[in-house]
Short mmCIF file of C-alpha atoms in Angstrom, two decimals:
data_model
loop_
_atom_site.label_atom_id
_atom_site.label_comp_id
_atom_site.label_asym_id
_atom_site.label_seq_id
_atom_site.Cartn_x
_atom_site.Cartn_y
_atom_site.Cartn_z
CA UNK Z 10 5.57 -21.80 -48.36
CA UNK Z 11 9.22 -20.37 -48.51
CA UNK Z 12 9.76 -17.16 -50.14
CA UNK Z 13 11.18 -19.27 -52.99
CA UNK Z 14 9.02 -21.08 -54.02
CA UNK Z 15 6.42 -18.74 -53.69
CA UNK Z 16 7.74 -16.49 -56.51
CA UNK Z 17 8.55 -19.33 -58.34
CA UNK Z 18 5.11 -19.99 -58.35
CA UNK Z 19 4.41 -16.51 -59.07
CA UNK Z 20 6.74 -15.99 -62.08
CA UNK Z 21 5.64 -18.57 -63.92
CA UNK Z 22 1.84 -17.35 -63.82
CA UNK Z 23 1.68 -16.32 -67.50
CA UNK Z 24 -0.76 -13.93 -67.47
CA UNK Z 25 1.15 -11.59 -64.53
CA UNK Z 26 3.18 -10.01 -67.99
CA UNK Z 27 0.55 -7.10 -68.77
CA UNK Z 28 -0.54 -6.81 -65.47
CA UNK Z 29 3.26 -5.97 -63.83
CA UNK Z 30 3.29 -3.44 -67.14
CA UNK Z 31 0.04 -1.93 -65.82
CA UNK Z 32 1.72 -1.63 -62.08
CA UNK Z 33 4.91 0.06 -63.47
CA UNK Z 34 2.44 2.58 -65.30
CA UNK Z 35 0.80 3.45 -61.94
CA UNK Z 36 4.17 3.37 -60.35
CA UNK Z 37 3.55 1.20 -57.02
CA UNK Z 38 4.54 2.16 -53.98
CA UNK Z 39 4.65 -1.94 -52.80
CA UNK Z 40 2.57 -4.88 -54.03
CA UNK Z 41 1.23 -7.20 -51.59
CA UNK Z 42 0.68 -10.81 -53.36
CA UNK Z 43 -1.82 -12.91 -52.00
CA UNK Z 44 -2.06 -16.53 -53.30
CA UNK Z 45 -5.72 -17.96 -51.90
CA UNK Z 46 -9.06 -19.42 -53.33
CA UNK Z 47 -11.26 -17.35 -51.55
CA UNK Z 48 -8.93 -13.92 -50.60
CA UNK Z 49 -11.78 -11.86 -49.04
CA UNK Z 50 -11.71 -14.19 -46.08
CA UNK Z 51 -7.95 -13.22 -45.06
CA UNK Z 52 -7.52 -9.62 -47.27
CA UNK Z 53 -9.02 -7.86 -44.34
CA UNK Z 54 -6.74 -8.71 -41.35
CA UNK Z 55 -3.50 -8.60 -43.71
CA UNK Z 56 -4.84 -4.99 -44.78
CA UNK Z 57 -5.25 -4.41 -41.06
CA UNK Z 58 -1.67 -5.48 -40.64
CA UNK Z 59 -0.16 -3.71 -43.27
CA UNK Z 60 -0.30 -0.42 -41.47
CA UNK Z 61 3.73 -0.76 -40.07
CA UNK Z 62 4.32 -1.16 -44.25
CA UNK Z 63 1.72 1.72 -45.63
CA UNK Z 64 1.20 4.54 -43.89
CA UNK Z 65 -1.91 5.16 -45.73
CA UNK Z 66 -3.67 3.17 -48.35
CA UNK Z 67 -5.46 6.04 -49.85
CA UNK Z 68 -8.60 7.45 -50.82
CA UNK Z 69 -10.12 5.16 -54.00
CA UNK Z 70 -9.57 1.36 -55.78
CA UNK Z 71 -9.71 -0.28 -58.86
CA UNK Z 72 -9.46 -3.36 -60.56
CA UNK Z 73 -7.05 -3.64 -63.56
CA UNK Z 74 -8.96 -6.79 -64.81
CA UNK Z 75 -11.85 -9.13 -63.63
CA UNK Z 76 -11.58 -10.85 -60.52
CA UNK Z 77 -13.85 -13.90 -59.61
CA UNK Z 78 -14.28 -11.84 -55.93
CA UNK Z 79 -14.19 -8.80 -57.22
CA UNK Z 80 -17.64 -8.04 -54.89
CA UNK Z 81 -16.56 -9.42 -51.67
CA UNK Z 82 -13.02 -7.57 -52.21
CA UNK Z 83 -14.90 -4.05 -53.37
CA UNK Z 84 -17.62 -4.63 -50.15
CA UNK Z 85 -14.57 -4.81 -47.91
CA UNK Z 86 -12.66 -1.71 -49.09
CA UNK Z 87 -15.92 0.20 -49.49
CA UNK Z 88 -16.75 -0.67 -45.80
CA UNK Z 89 -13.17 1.07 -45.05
CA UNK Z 90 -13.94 3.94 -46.70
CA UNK Z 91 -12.08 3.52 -50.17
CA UNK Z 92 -14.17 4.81 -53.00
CA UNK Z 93 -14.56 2.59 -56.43
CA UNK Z 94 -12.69 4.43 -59.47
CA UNK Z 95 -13.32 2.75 -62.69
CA UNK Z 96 -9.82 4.29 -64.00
CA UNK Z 97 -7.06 2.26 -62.61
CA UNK Z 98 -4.57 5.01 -63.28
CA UNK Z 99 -6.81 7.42 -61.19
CA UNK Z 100 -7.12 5.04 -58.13
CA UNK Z 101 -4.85 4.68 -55.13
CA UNK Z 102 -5.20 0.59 -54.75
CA UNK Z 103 -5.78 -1.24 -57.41
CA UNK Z 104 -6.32 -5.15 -57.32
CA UNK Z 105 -5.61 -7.70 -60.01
CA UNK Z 106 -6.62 -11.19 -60.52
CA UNK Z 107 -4.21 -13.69 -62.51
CA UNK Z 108 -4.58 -18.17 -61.95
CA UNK Z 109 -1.53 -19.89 -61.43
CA UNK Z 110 -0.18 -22.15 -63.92
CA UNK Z 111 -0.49 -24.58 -61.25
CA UNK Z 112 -1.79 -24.77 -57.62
CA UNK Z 113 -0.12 -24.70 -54.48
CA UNK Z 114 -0.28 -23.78 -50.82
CA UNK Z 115 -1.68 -20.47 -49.66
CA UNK Z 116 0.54 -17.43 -48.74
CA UNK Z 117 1.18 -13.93 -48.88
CA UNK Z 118 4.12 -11.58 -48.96
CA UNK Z 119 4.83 -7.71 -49.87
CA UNK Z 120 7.19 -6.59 -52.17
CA UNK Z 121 8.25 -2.45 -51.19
CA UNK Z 122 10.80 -0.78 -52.86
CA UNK Z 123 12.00 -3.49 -54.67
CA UNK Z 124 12.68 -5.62 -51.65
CA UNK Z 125 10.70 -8.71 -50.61
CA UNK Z 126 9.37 -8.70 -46.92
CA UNK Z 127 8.15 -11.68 -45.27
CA UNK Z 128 5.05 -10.19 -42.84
CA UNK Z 129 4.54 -12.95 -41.61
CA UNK Z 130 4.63 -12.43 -37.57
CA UNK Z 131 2.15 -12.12 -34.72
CA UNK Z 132 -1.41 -12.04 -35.71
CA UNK Z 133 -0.16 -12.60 -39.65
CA UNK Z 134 1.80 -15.48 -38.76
CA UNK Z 135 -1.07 -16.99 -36.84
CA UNK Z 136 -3.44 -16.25 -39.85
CA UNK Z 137 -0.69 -17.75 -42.36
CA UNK Z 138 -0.84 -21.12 -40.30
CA UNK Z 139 -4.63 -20.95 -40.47
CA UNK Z 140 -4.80 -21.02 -44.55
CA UNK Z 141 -2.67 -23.55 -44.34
CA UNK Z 142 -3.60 -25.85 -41.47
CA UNK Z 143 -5.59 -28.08 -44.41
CA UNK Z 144 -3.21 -28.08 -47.02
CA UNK Z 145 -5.34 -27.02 -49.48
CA UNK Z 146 -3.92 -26.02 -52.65
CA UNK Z 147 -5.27 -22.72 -54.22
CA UNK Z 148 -4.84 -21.26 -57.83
CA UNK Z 149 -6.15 -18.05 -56.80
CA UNK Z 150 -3.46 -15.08 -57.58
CA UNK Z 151 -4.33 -11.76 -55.64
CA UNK Z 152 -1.87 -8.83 -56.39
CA UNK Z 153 -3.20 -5.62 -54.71
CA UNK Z 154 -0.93 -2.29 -55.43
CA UNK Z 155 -0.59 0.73 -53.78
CA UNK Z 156 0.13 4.04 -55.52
CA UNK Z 157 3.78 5.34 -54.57
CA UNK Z 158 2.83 8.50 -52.60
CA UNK Z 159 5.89 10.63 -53.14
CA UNK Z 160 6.76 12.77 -49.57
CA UNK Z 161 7.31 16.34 -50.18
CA UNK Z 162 10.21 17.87 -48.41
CA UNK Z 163 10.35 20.85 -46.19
CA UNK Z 164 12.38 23.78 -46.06
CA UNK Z 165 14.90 23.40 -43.22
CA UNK Z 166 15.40 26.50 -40.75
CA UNK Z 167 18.54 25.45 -38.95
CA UNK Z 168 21.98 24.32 -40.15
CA UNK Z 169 24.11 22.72 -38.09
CA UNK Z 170 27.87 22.42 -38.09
CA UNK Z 171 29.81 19.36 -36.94
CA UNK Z 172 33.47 19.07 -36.47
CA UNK Z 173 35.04 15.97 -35.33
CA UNK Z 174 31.81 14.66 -34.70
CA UNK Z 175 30.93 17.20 -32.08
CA UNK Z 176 28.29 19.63 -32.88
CA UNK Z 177 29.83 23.04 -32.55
CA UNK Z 178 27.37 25.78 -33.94
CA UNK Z 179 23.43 25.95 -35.17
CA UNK Z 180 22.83 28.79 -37.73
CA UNK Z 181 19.67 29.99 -38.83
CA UNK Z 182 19.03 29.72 -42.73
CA UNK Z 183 17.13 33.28 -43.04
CA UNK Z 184 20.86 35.07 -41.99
CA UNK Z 185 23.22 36.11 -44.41
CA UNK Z 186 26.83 35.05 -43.00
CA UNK Z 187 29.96 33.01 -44.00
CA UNK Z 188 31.99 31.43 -41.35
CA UNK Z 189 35.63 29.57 -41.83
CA UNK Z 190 36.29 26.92 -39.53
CA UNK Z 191 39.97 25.01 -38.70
CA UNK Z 192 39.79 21.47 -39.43
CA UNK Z 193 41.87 18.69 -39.42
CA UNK Z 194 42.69 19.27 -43.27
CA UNK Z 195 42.90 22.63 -43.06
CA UNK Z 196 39.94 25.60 -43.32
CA UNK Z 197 36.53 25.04 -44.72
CA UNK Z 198 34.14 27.52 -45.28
CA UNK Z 199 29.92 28.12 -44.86
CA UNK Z 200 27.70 30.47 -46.76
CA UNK Z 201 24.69 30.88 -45.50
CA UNK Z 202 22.23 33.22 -47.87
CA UNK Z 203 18.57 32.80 -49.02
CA UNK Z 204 17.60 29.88 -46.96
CA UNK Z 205 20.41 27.84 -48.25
CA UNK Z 206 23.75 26.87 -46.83
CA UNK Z 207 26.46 25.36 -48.71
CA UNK Z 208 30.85 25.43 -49.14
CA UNK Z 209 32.70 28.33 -51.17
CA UNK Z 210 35.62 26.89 -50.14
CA UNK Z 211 37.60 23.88 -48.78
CA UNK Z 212 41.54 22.96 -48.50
CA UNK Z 213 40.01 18.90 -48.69
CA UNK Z 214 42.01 17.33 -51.19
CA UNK Z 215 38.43 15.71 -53.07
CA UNK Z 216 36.91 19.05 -53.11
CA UNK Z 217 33.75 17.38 -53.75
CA UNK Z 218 31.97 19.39 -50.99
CA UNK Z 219 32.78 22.02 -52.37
CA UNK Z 220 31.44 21.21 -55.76
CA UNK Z 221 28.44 19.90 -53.95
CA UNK Z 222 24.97 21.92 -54.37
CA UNK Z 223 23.41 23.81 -51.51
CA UNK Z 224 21.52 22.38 -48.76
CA UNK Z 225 17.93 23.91 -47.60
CA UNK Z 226 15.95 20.56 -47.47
CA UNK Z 227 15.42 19.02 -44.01
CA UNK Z 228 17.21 16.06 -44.06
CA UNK Z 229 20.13 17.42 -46.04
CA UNK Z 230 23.30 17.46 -45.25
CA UNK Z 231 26.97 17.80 -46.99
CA UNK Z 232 29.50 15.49 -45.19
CA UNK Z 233 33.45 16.64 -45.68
CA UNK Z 234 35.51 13.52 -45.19
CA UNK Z 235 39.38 14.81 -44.97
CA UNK Z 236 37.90 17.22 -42.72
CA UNK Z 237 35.95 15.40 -40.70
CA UNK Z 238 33.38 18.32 -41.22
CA UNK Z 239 29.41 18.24 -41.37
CA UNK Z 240 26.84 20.24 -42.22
CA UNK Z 241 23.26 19.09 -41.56
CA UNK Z 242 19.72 20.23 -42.00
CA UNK Z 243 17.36 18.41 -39.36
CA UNK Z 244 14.96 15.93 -40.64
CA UNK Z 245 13.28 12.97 -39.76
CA UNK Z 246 15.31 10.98 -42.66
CA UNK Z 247 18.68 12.18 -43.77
CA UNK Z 248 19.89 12.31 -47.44
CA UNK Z 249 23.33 12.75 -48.36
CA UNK Z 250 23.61 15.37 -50.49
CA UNK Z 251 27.80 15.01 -51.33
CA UNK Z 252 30.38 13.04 -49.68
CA UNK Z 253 33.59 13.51 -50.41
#
């Protein structure tokens, strides 16, 4: 089924109303939705699969309302270790059960971070051909959610200074120093006090680096435009603290 049609399918399913209210409560991570008679047959190897999606599923489930497989799905996550919660709010995964308002071909797809991505490839393609190869219609509605797990930042020790692209100097964040550097628009200058670095002072014409708010994160970094000027606190992901 295309991705479509499958939330067409999905949208209309009227009971899906309280149950998406329930999810925002819980604040999920990413849904995967699972449309399939008999879902403990293929949850497994798409929860296998899921591990390039989800880091980590978690420690406990729940089920936010009664599911006609609600045993076969709790044997399987109890066999990987999940423990059952009766509080959804309190659990990690939770699963929900909702019939379509009428029935069509099998499928899956995830939905993280407000984006919808199609899974479907290697051994989850294969199994997607495999629900289908019969074309029997199911009214079976699986949505399992998984908590948003929130990825506390670390304190950076380095900054370091670009110019023109070209790294020219690495300063640790436990000195106390300010440095002026000639740029392209001029002078900009870097503090560098209490494990925080940030700009006192730029001839930019924006100035919005140097309204900008320190930097001590890894990952942070304040990017100077006019002077091609950047100051960056190593990290596996990289958020843009000002740009300007």
């Amino acid at each position: 089924m295309e991705r479509r049609d499958f939330f067409k399918k999905v949208i209309i399913t009227p009971l899906l109303t309280p149950l998406f209210l329930a999810a925002k409560k819980r604040k999920s991570g990413c849904e995967l939705y699972l449309i399939e008679d008999n879902p403990e047959e293929f949850f497994p190897l798409i929860l296998e699969e899921l591990h390039n999606y989800i880091a980590n599923y978690g420690h406990s489930f729940a089920f936010l309302n009664s599911h006609p497989h609600e045993n076969d799905l709790g044997r399987i996550l109890s066999q990987r270790g999940l423990t059952y919660v009766q509080t959804p709010i309190q659990a990690d995964l939770t699963l929900s059960f909702s019939p379509l308002h009428e029935k069509t071909l099998p499928s899956f797809t995830l939905v993280k971070e407000g984006k919808i991505w199609d899974i479907r490839s290697r051994k989850l393609y294969s199994l997607w051909r495999e629900m289908n190869k019969n074309q029997r219609r199911s009214s079976c509605l699986t949505i399992a959610s998984f908590k948003s797990r929130q990825s506390h930042p670390f304190s950076g020790k380095y900054v370091s200074v670009y110019k023109e692209g070209s790294k020219i100097e690495m300063i640790s964040l436990q000195e106390n120093v300010t440095k002026s550097y000639r740029t392209r628009g001029g002078k900009i200058t870097l503090r560098v006090k209490d494990g925080k670095a940030w700009v006192p002072e730029s001839s930019c014409r924006h100035k919005i680096c140097l309204h900008s708010p320190s930097v001590s994160f890894a990952g942070e970094r304040i990017i100077c435009v006019p002077n091609h000027f950047l100051l960056e606190i190593k990290g596996s992901r990289y958020i843009d603290t000002s740009i300007g």
